[in-house]
PDB file of C-alpha atoms in Angstrom:
ATOM      1  CA  MET A 200      -4.481   0.748 -15.582  1.00 65.00           C
ATOM      2  CA  SER A 201      -1.332   2.065 -13.900  1.00 76.00           C
ATOM      3  CA  ILE A 202      -1.214   5.391 -12.101  1.00 81.00           C
ATOM      4  CA  ALA A 203       0.950   6.777 -14.916  1.00 78.00           C
ATOM      5  CA  ASP A 204      -1.673   5.837 -17.542  1.00 80.00           C
ATOM      6  CA  PHE A 205      -4.471   7.296 -15.408  1.00 81.00           C
ATOM      7  CA  ALA A 206      -2.513  10.508 -14.859  1.00 82.00           C
ATOM      8  CA  SER A 207      -1.790  10.784 -18.584  1.00 81.00           C
ATOM      9  CA  GLU A 208      -5.479  10.410 -19.428  1.00 82.00           C
ATOM     10  CA  ILE A 209      -6.601  13.051 -16.930  1.00 82.00           C
ATOM     11  CA  GLY A 210      -3.685  15.370 -17.625  1.00 74.00           C
ATOM     12  CA  SER A 211      -4.402  15.328 -21.357  1.00 76.00           C
ATOM     13  CA  LEU A 212      -7.638  17.265 -20.745  1.00 74.00           C
ATOM     14  CA  HIS A 213      -5.593  20.466 -20.708  1.00 76.00           C
ATOM     15  CA  ASP A 214      -1.907  21.378 -20.450  1.00 80.00           C
ATOM     16  CA  PHE A 215      -1.892  23.447 -17.266  1.00 80.00           C
ATOM     17  CA  SER A 216       1.909  23.408 -17.106  1.00 77.00           C
ATOM     18  CA  ILE A 217       2.047  26.361 -19.515  1.00 81.00           C
ATOM     19  CA  TYR A 218       0.607  28.562 -16.750  1.00 78.00           C
ATOM     20  CA  PHE A 219       3.488  27.714 -14.398  1.00 79.00           C
ATOM     21  CA  PRO A 220       6.682  28.415 -16.386  1.00 74.00           C
ATOM     22  CA  SER A 221       8.775  28.924 -13.228  1.00 77.00           C
ATOM     23  CA  PHE A 222       7.738  25.587 -11.685  1.00 80.00           C
ATOM     24  CA  ASN A 223      10.600  23.127 -11.166  1.00 80.00           C
ATOM     25  CA  HIS A 224       9.490  20.458 -13.652  1.00 80.00           C
ATOM     26  CA  ARG A 225      12.939  18.868 -13.643  1.00 85.00           C
ATOM     27  CA  GLU A 226      12.863  18.080  -9.916  1.00 88.00           C
ATOM     28  CA  LEU A 227       9.321  16.766 -10.208  1.00 89.00           C
ATOM     29  CA  GLY A 228      10.342  14.597 -13.164  1.00 88.00           C
ATOM     30  CA  GLN A 229      13.271  13.179 -11.179  1.00 89.00           C
ATOM     31  CA  ASN A 230      10.964  12.371  -8.257  1.00 89.00           C
ATOM     32  CA  LEU A 231       8.570  10.614 -10.638  1.00 90.00           C
ATOM     33  CA  ALA A 232      11.399   8.579 -12.183  1.00 88.00           C
ATOM     34  CA  GLN A 233      12.752   7.547  -8.763  1.00 88.00           C
ATOM     35  CA  ALA A 234       9.205   6.659  -7.673  1.00 88.00           C
ATOM     36  CA  ASP A 235       8.902   4.461 -10.803  1.00 87.00           C
ATOM     37  CA  ILE A 236       5.973   6.506 -12.168  1.00 88.00           C
ATOM     38  CA  GLY A 237       6.462   6.664 -15.920  1.00 85.00           C
ATOM     39  CA  ILE A 238       5.274  10.179 -16.722  1.00 88.00           C
ATOM     40  CA  SER A 239       6.947  13.551 -17.267  1.00 87.00           C
ATOM     41  CA  GLY A 240       6.917  16.373 -14.730  1.00 88.00           C
ATOM     42  CA  LYS A 241       4.801  18.633 -16.954  1.00 88.00           C
ATOM     43  CA  ALA A 242       2.231  15.893 -17.557  1.00 89.00           C
ATOM     44  CA  TRP A 243       2.010  15.158 -13.806  1.00 90.00           C
ATOM     45  CA  LEU A 244       1.505  18.848 -13.012  1.00 90.00           C
ATOM     46  CA  SER A 245      -1.354  19.000 -15.539  1.00 90.00           C
ATOM     47  CA  PHE A 246      -2.842  15.852 -13.979  1.00 90.00           C
ATOM     48  CA  CYS A 247      -2.694  17.335 -10.461  1.00 90.00           C
ATOM     49  CA  ILE A 248      -4.553  20.478 -11.480  1.00 90.00           C
ATOM     50  CA  SER A 249      -7.036  18.715 -13.799  1.00 89.00           C
ATOM     51  CA  PHE A 250      -7.876  16.061 -11.190  1.00 90.00           C
ATOM     52  CA  SER A 251      -8.321  18.718  -8.485  1.00 91.00           C
ATOM     53  CA  ILE A 252     -10.720  20.738 -10.632  1.00 90.00           C
ATOM     54  CA  CYS A 253     -12.725  17.662 -11.665  1.00 89.00           C
ATOM     55  CA  THR A 254     -12.994  16.528  -8.041  1.00 89.00           C
ATOM     56  CA  ALA A 255     -14.160  19.986  -6.969  1.00 88.00           C
ATOM     57  CA  ILE A 256     -16.833  20.093  -9.688  1.00 89.00           C
ATOM     58  CA  LEU A 257     -18.122  16.619  -8.809  1.00 88.00           C
ATOM     59  CA  SER A 258     -18.269  17.500  -5.101  1.00 85.00           C
ATOM     60  CA  ILE A 259     -20.536  20.531  -5.617  1.00 85.00           C
ATOM     61  CA  PRO A 260     -23.839  18.555  -5.713  1.00 85.00           C
ATOM     62  CA  ILE A 261     -22.681  16.412  -2.760  1.00 80.00           C
ATOM     63  CA  VAL A 262     -21.938  19.465  -0.608  1.00 77.00           C
ATOM     64  CA  PHE A 263     -25.223  21.072  -1.657  1.00 78.00           C
ATOM     65  CA  ALA A 264     -27.152  17.923  -0.725  1.00 77.00           C
ATOM     66  CA  LEU A 265     -25.564  17.988   2.742  1.00 70.00           C
ATOM     67  CA  THR A 266     -25.792  21.722   3.461  1.00 70.00           C
ATOM     68  CA  ALA A 267     -28.605  22.960   1.178  1.00 71.00           C
ATOM     69  CA  GLU A 268     -26.636  26.205   0.800  1.00 73.00           C
ATOM     70  CA  ILE A 269     -25.527  27.389  -2.623  1.00 80.00           C
ATOM     71  CA  SER A 270     -22.667  29.557  -1.344  1.00 78.00           C
ATOM     72  CA  THR A 271     -21.192  26.756   0.765  1.00 75.00           C
ATOM     73  CA  SER A 272     -21.544  24.213  -2.044  1.00 79.00           C
ATOM     74  CA  ILE A 273     -19.447  26.491  -4.276  1.00 82.00           C
ATOM     75  CA  VAL A 274     -16.876  27.851  -1.822  1.00 82.00           C
ATOM     76  CA  ALA A 275     -16.047  24.525  -0.114  1.00 79.00           C
ATOM     77  CA  PRO A 276     -15.101  22.695  -3.364  1.00 81.00           C
ATOM     78  CA  LEU A 277     -12.978  25.671  -4.435  1.00 84.00           C
ATOM     79  CA  LEU A 278     -11.017  25.419  -1.194  1.00 84.00           C
ATOM     80  CA  ILE A 279     -10.141  21.758  -1.764  1.00 85.00           C
ATOM     81  CA  ILE A 280      -8.578  22.405  -5.199  1.00 87.00           C
ATOM     82  CA  PRO A 281      -5.200  23.648  -3.830  1.00 88.00           C
ATOM     83  CA  LEU A 282      -5.268  20.995  -1.094  1.00 89.00           C
ATOM     84  CA  ILE A 283      -5.695  18.105  -3.554  1.00 89.00           C
ATOM     85  CA  ALA A 284      -3.217  19.594  -6.043  1.00 89.00           C
ATOM     86  CA  PHE A 285      -0.571  20.101  -3.342  1.00 91.00           C
ATOM     87  CA  SER A 286      -1.059  16.552  -2.019  1.00 89.00           C
ATOM     88  CA  LEU A 287      -0.702  15.055  -5.506  1.00 90.00           C
ATOM     89  CA  LEU A 288       2.420  17.118  -6.218  1.00 91.00           C
ATOM     90  CA  LYS A 289       4.026  15.782  -3.028  1.00 90.00           C
ATOM     91  CA  TYR A 290       3.002  12.181  -3.782  1.00 91.00           C
ATOM     92  CA  PRO A 291       6.003  11.332  -6.042  1.00 92.00           C
ATOM     93  CA  ALA A 292       8.490  12.561  -3.394  1.00 90.00           C
ATOM     94  CA  TYR A 293       6.744  10.424  -0.773  1.00 88.00           C
ATOM     95  CA  MET A 294       6.671   7.357  -3.027  1.00 89.00           C
ATOM     96  CA  LYS A 295      10.335   7.634  -4.023  1.00 90.00           C
ATOM     97  CA  LYS A 296      11.258   7.660  -0.324  1.00 88.00           C
ATOM     98  CA  ARG A 297       9.116   4.595   0.435  1.00 87.00           C
ATOM     99  CA  ARG A 298      10.447   2.790  -2.640  1.00 90.00           C
ATOM    100  CA  ALA A 299      14.043   3.539  -1.627  1.00 89.00           C
ATOM    101  CA  GLU A 300      13.387   2.164   1.873  1.00 86.00           C
ATOM    102  CA  GLN A 301      11.893  -1.012   0.423  1.00 88.00           C
ATOM    103  CA  ILE A 302      14.812  -1.513  -1.963  1.00 90.00           C
ATOM    104  CA  GLU A 303      17.264  -0.993   0.922  1.00 87.00           C
ATOM    105  CA  TRP A 304      15.494  -3.772   2.833  1.00 87.00           C
ATOM    106  CA  GLU A 305      15.580  -6.043  -0.206  1.00 89.00           C
ATOM    107  CA  LEU A 306      19.277  -5.260  -0.714  1.00 89.00           C
ATOM    108  CA  SER A 307      20.032  -6.671   2.729  1.00 85.00           C
ATOM    109  CA  ILE A 308      18.774 -10.022   1.414  1.00 87.00           C
ATOM    110  CA  ALA A 309      20.100  -9.833  -2.130  1.00 89.00           C
ATOM    111  CA  LEU A 310      23.632  -8.673  -1.271  1.00 89.00           C
ATOM    112  CA  ARG A 311      24.246 -11.698   0.945  1.00 88.00           C
ATOM    113  CA  ALA A 312      23.209 -13.976  -1.909  1.00 88.00           C
ATOM    114  CA  ILE A 313      25.387 -12.014  -4.359  1.00 89.00           C
ATOM    115  CA  ALA A 314      28.430 -12.187  -2.069  1.00 87.00           C
ATOM    116  CA  LEU A 315      27.958 -15.939  -1.649  1.00 87.00           C
ATOM    117  CA  GLU A 316      27.595 -16.616  -5.372  1.00 88.00           C
ATOM    118  CA  ILE A 317      30.558 -14.411  -6.286  1.00 87.00           C
ATOM    119  CA  SER A 318      32.702 -16.220  -3.706  1.00 85.00           C
ATOM    120  CA  LEU A 319      31.703 -19.473  -5.447  1.00 85.00           C
ATOM    121  CA  LYS A 320      33.020 -18.033  -8.761  1.00 85.00           C
ATOM    122  CA  ALA A 321      29.585 -17.702 -10.382  1.00 87.00           C
ATOM    123  CA  PRO A 322      29.520 -15.435 -13.490  1.00 88.00           C
ATOM    124  CA  PHE A 323      28.423 -11.923 -12.617  1.00 88.00           C
ATOM    125  CA  GLU A 324      25.731 -11.864 -15.327  1.00 88.00           C
ATOM    126  CA  LYS A 325      24.235 -15.059 -13.883  1.00 91.00           C
ATOM    127  CA  VAL A 326      24.257 -13.512 -10.394  1.00 90.00           C
ATOM    128  CA  VAL A 327      22.320 -10.499 -11.693  1.00 89.00           C
ATOM    129  CA  GLY A 328      19.799 -12.803 -13.363  1.00 90.00           C
ATOM    130  CA  ASN A 329      19.339 -14.782 -10.148  1.00 91.00           C
ATOM    131  CA  VAL A 330      18.507 -11.601  -8.212  1.00 91.00           C
ATOM    132  CA  ALA A 331      16.069 -10.629 -10.966  1.00 90.00           C
ATOM    133  CA  ARG A 332      14.251 -13.921 -10.396  1.00 90.00           C
ATOM    134  CA  MET A 333      14.307 -13.879  -6.586  1.00 88.00           C
ATOM    135  CA  GLY A 334      10.849 -12.255  -6.438  1.00 85.00           C
ATOM    136  CA  LEU A 335      11.959  -9.481  -4.103  1.00 83.00           C
ATOM    137  CA  GLY A 336       9.732  -6.775  -5.584  1.00 86.00           C
ATOM    138  CA  PRO A 337      11.184  -3.460  -6.792  1.00 90.00           C
ATOM    139  CA  LEU A 338      14.775  -4.688  -6.480  1.00 91.00           C
ATOM    140  CA  SER A 339      14.108  -7.742  -8.658  1.00 91.00           C
ATOM    141  CA  GLN A 340      12.364  -5.458 -11.168  1.00 91.00           C
ATOM    142  CA  GLU A 341      15.413  -3.195 -11.264  1.00 91.00           C
ATOM    143  CA  PHE A 342      17.777  -6.132 -11.755  1.00 91.00           C
ATOM    144  CA  SER A 343      15.513  -7.359 -14.557  1.00 92.00           C
ATOM    145  CA  LYS A 344      15.987  -3.946 -16.204  1.00 91.00           C
ATOM    146  CA  ILE A 345      19.763  -4.291 -15.779  1.00 91.00           C
ATOM    147  CA  GLU A 346      19.638  -7.750 -17.372  1.00 89.00           C
ATOM    148  CA  ARG A 347      17.593  -6.474 -20.343  1.00 90.00           C
ATOM    149  CA  GLU A 348      19.827  -3.436 -20.837  1.00 88.00           C
ATOM    150  CA  VAL A 349      22.892  -5.652 -21.009  1.00 87.00           C
ATOM    151  CA  GLU A 350      21.473  -8.496 -23.120  1.00 84.00           C
ATOM    152  CA  ILE A 351      19.123  -6.557 -25.422  1.00 83.00           C
ATOM    153  CA  GLY A 352      20.042  -2.892 -25.150  1.00 73.00           C
ATOM    154  CA  GLY A 353      23.758  -3.470 -25.598  1.00 76.00           C
ATOM    155  CA  SER A 354      24.744  -1.489 -22.495  1.00 77.00           C
ATOM    156  CA  GLY A 355      27.760  -2.414 -20.451  1.00 87.00           C
ATOM    157  CA  MET A 356      27.167  -4.002 -17.041  1.00 88.00           C
ATOM    158  CA  ALA A 357      28.883  -1.126 -15.203  1.00 89.00           C
ATOM    159  CA  SER A 358      26.800   1.451 -17.087  1.00 90.00           C
ATOM    160  CA  ALA A 359      23.561  -0.437 -16.376  1.00 90.00           C
ATOM    161  CA  LEU A 360      24.445  -0.650 -12.678  1.00 91.00           C
ATOM    162  CA  ARG A 361      25.144   3.109 -12.536  1.00 91.00           C
ATOM    163  CA  GLU A 362      21.765   3.850 -14.125  1.00 90.00           C
ATOM    164  CA  PHE A 363      20.150   1.619 -11.490  1.00 91.00           C
ATOM    165  CA  GLY A 364      21.808   3.706  -8.767  1.00 89.00           C
ATOM    166  CA  GLU A 365      20.507   6.915 -10.352  1.00 89.00           C
ATOM    167  CA  ARG A 366      16.947   5.569 -10.356  1.00 89.00           C
ATOM    168  CA  ILE A 367      16.990   5.050  -6.572  1.00 90.00           C
ATOM    169  CA  ASP A 368      17.022   7.910  -4.053  1.00 89.00           C
ATOM    170  CA  SER A 369      19.227   6.044  -1.612  1.00 88.00           C
ATOM    171  CA  LEU A 370      22.845   6.515  -0.552  1.00 89.00           C
ATOM    172  CA  ILE A 371      22.952   2.864   0.539  1.00 88.00           C
ATOM    173  CA  ALA A 372      21.879   1.722  -2.942  1.00 89.00           C
ATOM    174  CA  LYS A 373      24.547   3.916  -4.546  1.00 91.00           C
ATOM    175  CA  ARG A 374      27.189   2.436  -2.239  1.00 89.00           C
ATOM    176  CA  ALA A 375      25.998  -1.056  -3.161  1.00 89.00           C
ATOM    177  CA  VAL A 376      26.260  -0.148  -6.859  1.00 91.00           C
ATOM    178  CA  SER A 377      29.844   1.059  -6.342  1.00 90.00           C
ATOM    179  CA  HIS A 378      30.789  -2.217  -4.658  1.00 89.00           C
ATOM    180  CA  LEU A 379      29.081  -4.254  -7.388  1.00 90.00           C
ATOM    181  CA  ILE A 380      30.949  -2.370 -10.125  1.00 90.00           C
ATOM    182  CA  VAL A 381      34.264  -3.017  -8.346  1.00 88.00           C
ATOM    183  CA  ILE A 382      33.410  -6.717  -8.058  1.00 87.00           C
ATOM    184  CA  TYR A 383      32.391  -6.885 -11.732  1.00 88.00           C
ATOM    185  CA  GLU A 384      35.539  -5.162 -12.974  1.00 84.00           C
ATOM    186  CA  SER A 385      38.084  -6.748 -10.615  1.00 82.00           C
ATOM    187  CA  GLY A 386      36.407  -9.901  -9.319  1.00 73.00           C
ATOM    188  CA  VAL A 387      37.165  -9.007  -5.676  1.00 71.00           C
ATOM    189  CA  GLY A 388      35.420  -6.995  -2.988  1.00 68.00           C
ATOM    190  CA  THR A 389      32.886  -9.396  -1.501  1.00 75.00           C
ATOM    191  CA  LEU A 390      34.104  -8.556   2.016  1.00 81.00           C
ATOM    192  CA  ALA A 391      33.041  -4.910   1.589  1.00 81.00           C
ATOM    193  CA  LEU A 392      29.695  -6.140   0.265  1.00 81.00           C
ATOM    194  CA  SER A 393      29.197  -8.309   3.351  1.00 82.00           C
ATOM    195  CA  LYS A 394      30.040  -5.373   5.632  1.00 85.00           C
ATOM    196  CA  LEU A 395      27.481  -3.222   3.832  1.00 85.00           C
ATOM    197  CA  THR A 396      24.899  -5.972   4.316  1.00 85.00           C
ATOM    198  CA  ASP A 397      25.624  -6.074   8.052  1.00 85.00           C
ATOM    199  CA  GLU A 398      25.303  -2.282   8.200  1.00 84.00           C
ATOM    200  CA  LEU A 399      21.914  -2.485   6.473  1.00 84.00           C
ATOM    201  CA  SER A 400      20.686  -5.100   8.923  1.00 83.00           C
ATOM    202  CA  THR A 401      21.805  -2.966  11.880  1.00 85.00           C
ATOM    203  CA  MET A 402      20.018   0.086  10.485  1.00 83.00           C
ATOM    204  CA  GLN A 403      16.789  -1.856   9.969  1.00 79.00           C
ATOM    205  CA  LYS A 404      16.893  -3.272  13.492  1.00 82.00           C
ATOM    206  CA  ALA A 405      17.321   0.257  14.860  1.00 83.00           C
ATOM    207  CA  LYS A 406      14.356   1.499  12.797  1.00 80.00           C
ATOM    208  CA  THR A 407      12.243  -1.402  14.057  1.00 80.00           C
ATOM    209  CA  ARG A 408      13.056  -0.606  17.701  1.00 81.00           C
ATOM    210  CA  GLU A 409      12.333   3.085  17.135  1.00 79.00           C
ATOM    211  CA  TYR A 410       8.979   2.306  15.538  1.00 79.00           C
ATOM    212  CA  SER A 411       8.039  -0.076  18.354  1.00 79.00           C
ATOM    213  CA  GLY A 412       8.603   2.750  20.828  1.00 78.00           C
ATOM    214  CA  LYS A 413       6.438   5.117  18.805  1.00 79.00           C
ATOM    215  CA  MET A 414       3.597   2.613  18.422  1.00 81.00           C
ATOM    216  CA  ALA A 415       2.558   2.967  22.079  1.00 80.00           C
ATOM    217  CA  ILE A 416       1.930   6.699  21.644  1.00 83.00           C
ATOM    218  CA  LEU A 417       0.431   6.312  18.162  1.00 81.00           C
ATOM    219  CA  GLY A 418      -1.950   3.613  19.427  1.00 84.00           C
ATOM    220  CA  LEU A 419      -3.205   5.901  22.193  1.00 86.00           C
ATOM    221  CA  LEU A 420      -3.598   8.695  19.657  1.00 84.00           C
ATOM    222  CA  PHE A 421      -5.765   6.514  17.409  1.00 85.00           C
ATOM    223  CA  ILE A 422      -7.924   5.352  20.331  1.00 88.00           C
ATOM    224  CA  ALA A 423      -8.503   8.972  21.364  1.00 86.00           C
ATOM    225  CA  ILE A 424      -9.423  10.051  17.837  1.00 85.00           C
ATOM    226  CA  SER A 425     -11.612   7.089  16.897  1.00 85.00           C
ATOM    227  CA  CYS A 426     -13.338   6.382  20.242  1.00 87.00           C
ATOM    228  CA  ILE A 427     -12.934   9.011  22.951  1.00 87.00           C
ATOM    229  CA  ILE A 428     -13.580  12.152  20.891  1.00 86.00           C
ATOM    230  CA  PRO A 429     -16.791  10.783  19.238  1.00 86.00           C
ATOM    231  CA  ALA A 430     -18.027   9.670  22.674  1.00 86.00           C
ATOM    232  CA  LEU A 431     -17.365  13.123  24.148  1.00 85.00           C
ATOM    233  CA  PHE A 432     -19.168  14.690  21.213  1.00 82.00           C
ATOM    234  CA  SER A 433     -22.161  12.425  21.873  1.00 83.00           C
ATOM    235  CA  ALA A 434     -22.237  13.623  25.474  1.00 81.00           C
ATOM    236  CA  TYR A 435     -22.028  17.201  24.248  1.00 79.00           C
ATOM    237  CA  LEU A 436     -24.970  16.595  21.906  1.00 78.00           C
ATOM    238  CA  ILE A 437     -27.103  15.217  24.745  1.00 78.00           C
ATOM    239  CA  ILE A 438     -26.179  17.919  27.255  1.00 76.00           C
ATOM    240  CA  GLY A 439     -26.310  20.702  24.696  1.00 69.00           C
ATOM    241  CA  SER A 440     -29.782  19.789  23.452  1.00 68.00           C
ATOM    242  CA  SER A 441     -31.334  19.170  26.875  1.00 68.00           C
ATOM    243  CA  VAL A 442     -29.580  21.649  29.184  1.00 66.00           C
ATOM    244  CA  LEU A 443     -27.943  24.349  27.101  1.00 62.00           C
ATOM    245  CA  SER A 444     -30.658  24.510  24.442  1.00 64.00           C
ATOM    246  CA  ILE A 445     -28.135  24.089  21.648  1.00 66.00           C
ATOM    247  CA  GLY A 446     -29.788  22.638  18.582  1.00 66.00           C
ATOM    248  CA  PHE A 447     -28.189  20.236  16.126  1.00 68.00           C
ATOM    249  CA  SER A 448     -29.868  19.274  12.867  1.00 69.00           C
ATOM    250  CA  GLN A 449     -29.916  15.777  11.449  1.00 71.00           C
ATOM    251  CA  SER A 450     -27.497  16.862   8.719  1.00 70.00           C
ATOM    252  CA  ASP A 451     -25.055  18.164  11.349  1.00 70.00           C
ATOM    253  CA  ILE A 452     -25.084  14.821  13.158  1.00 75.00           C
ATOM    254  CA  PHE A 453     -24.745  12.916   9.872  1.00 75.00           C
ATOM    255  CA  ILE A 454     -21.767  15.046   8.790  1.00 74.00           C
ATOM    256  CA  ALA A 455     -20.085  14.533  12.163  1.00 78.00           C
ATOM    257  CA  TYR A 456     -20.560  10.760  12.483  1.00 77.00           C
ATOM    258  CA  GLY A 457     -20.928   9.792   8.837  1.00 77.00           C
ATOM    259  CA  LEU A 458     -18.134  11.896   7.365  1.00 76.00           C
ATOM    260  CA  ALA A 459     -15.951  13.859   9.784  1.00 81.00           C
ATOM    261  CA  PHE A 460     -15.066  11.250  12.414  1.00 83.00           C
ATOM    262  CA  PRO A 461     -14.482   8.411   9.898  1.00 85.00           C
ATOM    263  CA  ALA A 462     -12.344  10.735   7.774  1.00 84.00           C
ATOM    264  CA  VAL A 463     -10.232  11.796  10.769  1.00 86.00           C
ATOM    265  CA  SER A 464      -9.844   8.154  11.852  1.00 85.00           C
ATOM    266  CA  ALA A 465      -8.756   7.190   8.336  1.00 86.00           C
ATOM    267  CA  LEU A 466      -6.212  10.031   8.312  1.00 84.00           C
ATOM    268  CA  ALA A 467      -4.884   8.840  11.680  1.00 83.00           C
ATOM    269  CA  LEU A 468      -4.426   5.323  10.279  1.00 84.00           C
ATOM    270  CA  LEU A 469      -2.639   6.717   7.229  1.00 81.00           C
ATOM    271  CA  PHE A 470      -0.388   8.760   9.507  1.00 81.00           C
ATOM    272  CA  ILE A 471       0.489   5.658  11.546  1.00 79.00           C
ATOM    273  CA  LYS A 472       1.157   3.665   8.355  1.00 78.00           C
ATOM    274  CA  GLU A 473       3.346   6.474   6.980  1.00 75.00           C
ATOM    275  CA  LYS A 474       5.447   6.430  10.151  1.00 73.00           C
ATOM    276  CA  SER A 475       6.081   2.693   9.871  1.00 73.00           C
ATOM    277  CA  PRO A 476       9.226   1.519   8.033  1.00 70.00           C
ATOM    278  CA  SER A 477       8.314   0.278   4.573  1.00 66.00           C
ATOM    279  CA  PHE A 478       9.918  -3.141   5.157  1.00 62.00           C
ATOM    280  CA  LEU A 479       7.450  -3.742   8.025  1.00 62.00           C
ATOM    281  CA  SER A 480       4.525  -3.179   5.630  1.00 58.00           C
ATOM    282  CA  LEU A 481       5.549  -5.932   3.219  1.00 50.00           C
TER     283      LEU A 481
END
């Protein structure tokens, strides 16, 4: 089941979008389309709220089992509803950015092949089909859509290429589309395509060097969060219980080492992964 199908199932529980008439559904819908999540903005908003409420309800017995306090088991889940809903609403914008970065990396490979084939007088439709079958990921999927729109949908090649550019939140991709349309209509322009490819490669090398510089600091940050802070807390537990007469229950220790520290470490790893260029995660 895709994320769009799952979101549609959960969002169909109730249409919460009617309670937010001033919400920018159009921008959300555009983010979803550019993230390749096939669902409308209103349906995604309903999913975000429905999923947040369901998660909060299911967490009530878990919180009560850990704290044995009725008030805490009710208040804590209520507090996570806006947090989960906000995170899910921002997810499409994050995914469209990562998808655009990945397609830009794949374009640096595909454009060289396109320029070479065009220079060898290969038909443009065949060149598009070859990219669709290169197995590059999102870019090959997009070129497969272009191929289907032209062969089955009856769209013109230039129109299909423009729609591809609109589906990607990337200025580089839009520039590539412009060059491809010029090549398709006039049969010339491979030199500009090669220059764009070189520019893409230079940008990706710069991003790689920048990320390598950040990794030293991010690595130290993860070591501090996952190792040093739990060790210091262990020392505090020993000193606090024996010298300062500070008592900690078994549930407190379980929450700290079984839930809190692993959760913070996982968030640190996600933060490091988010900072890495998408083409390095392939």
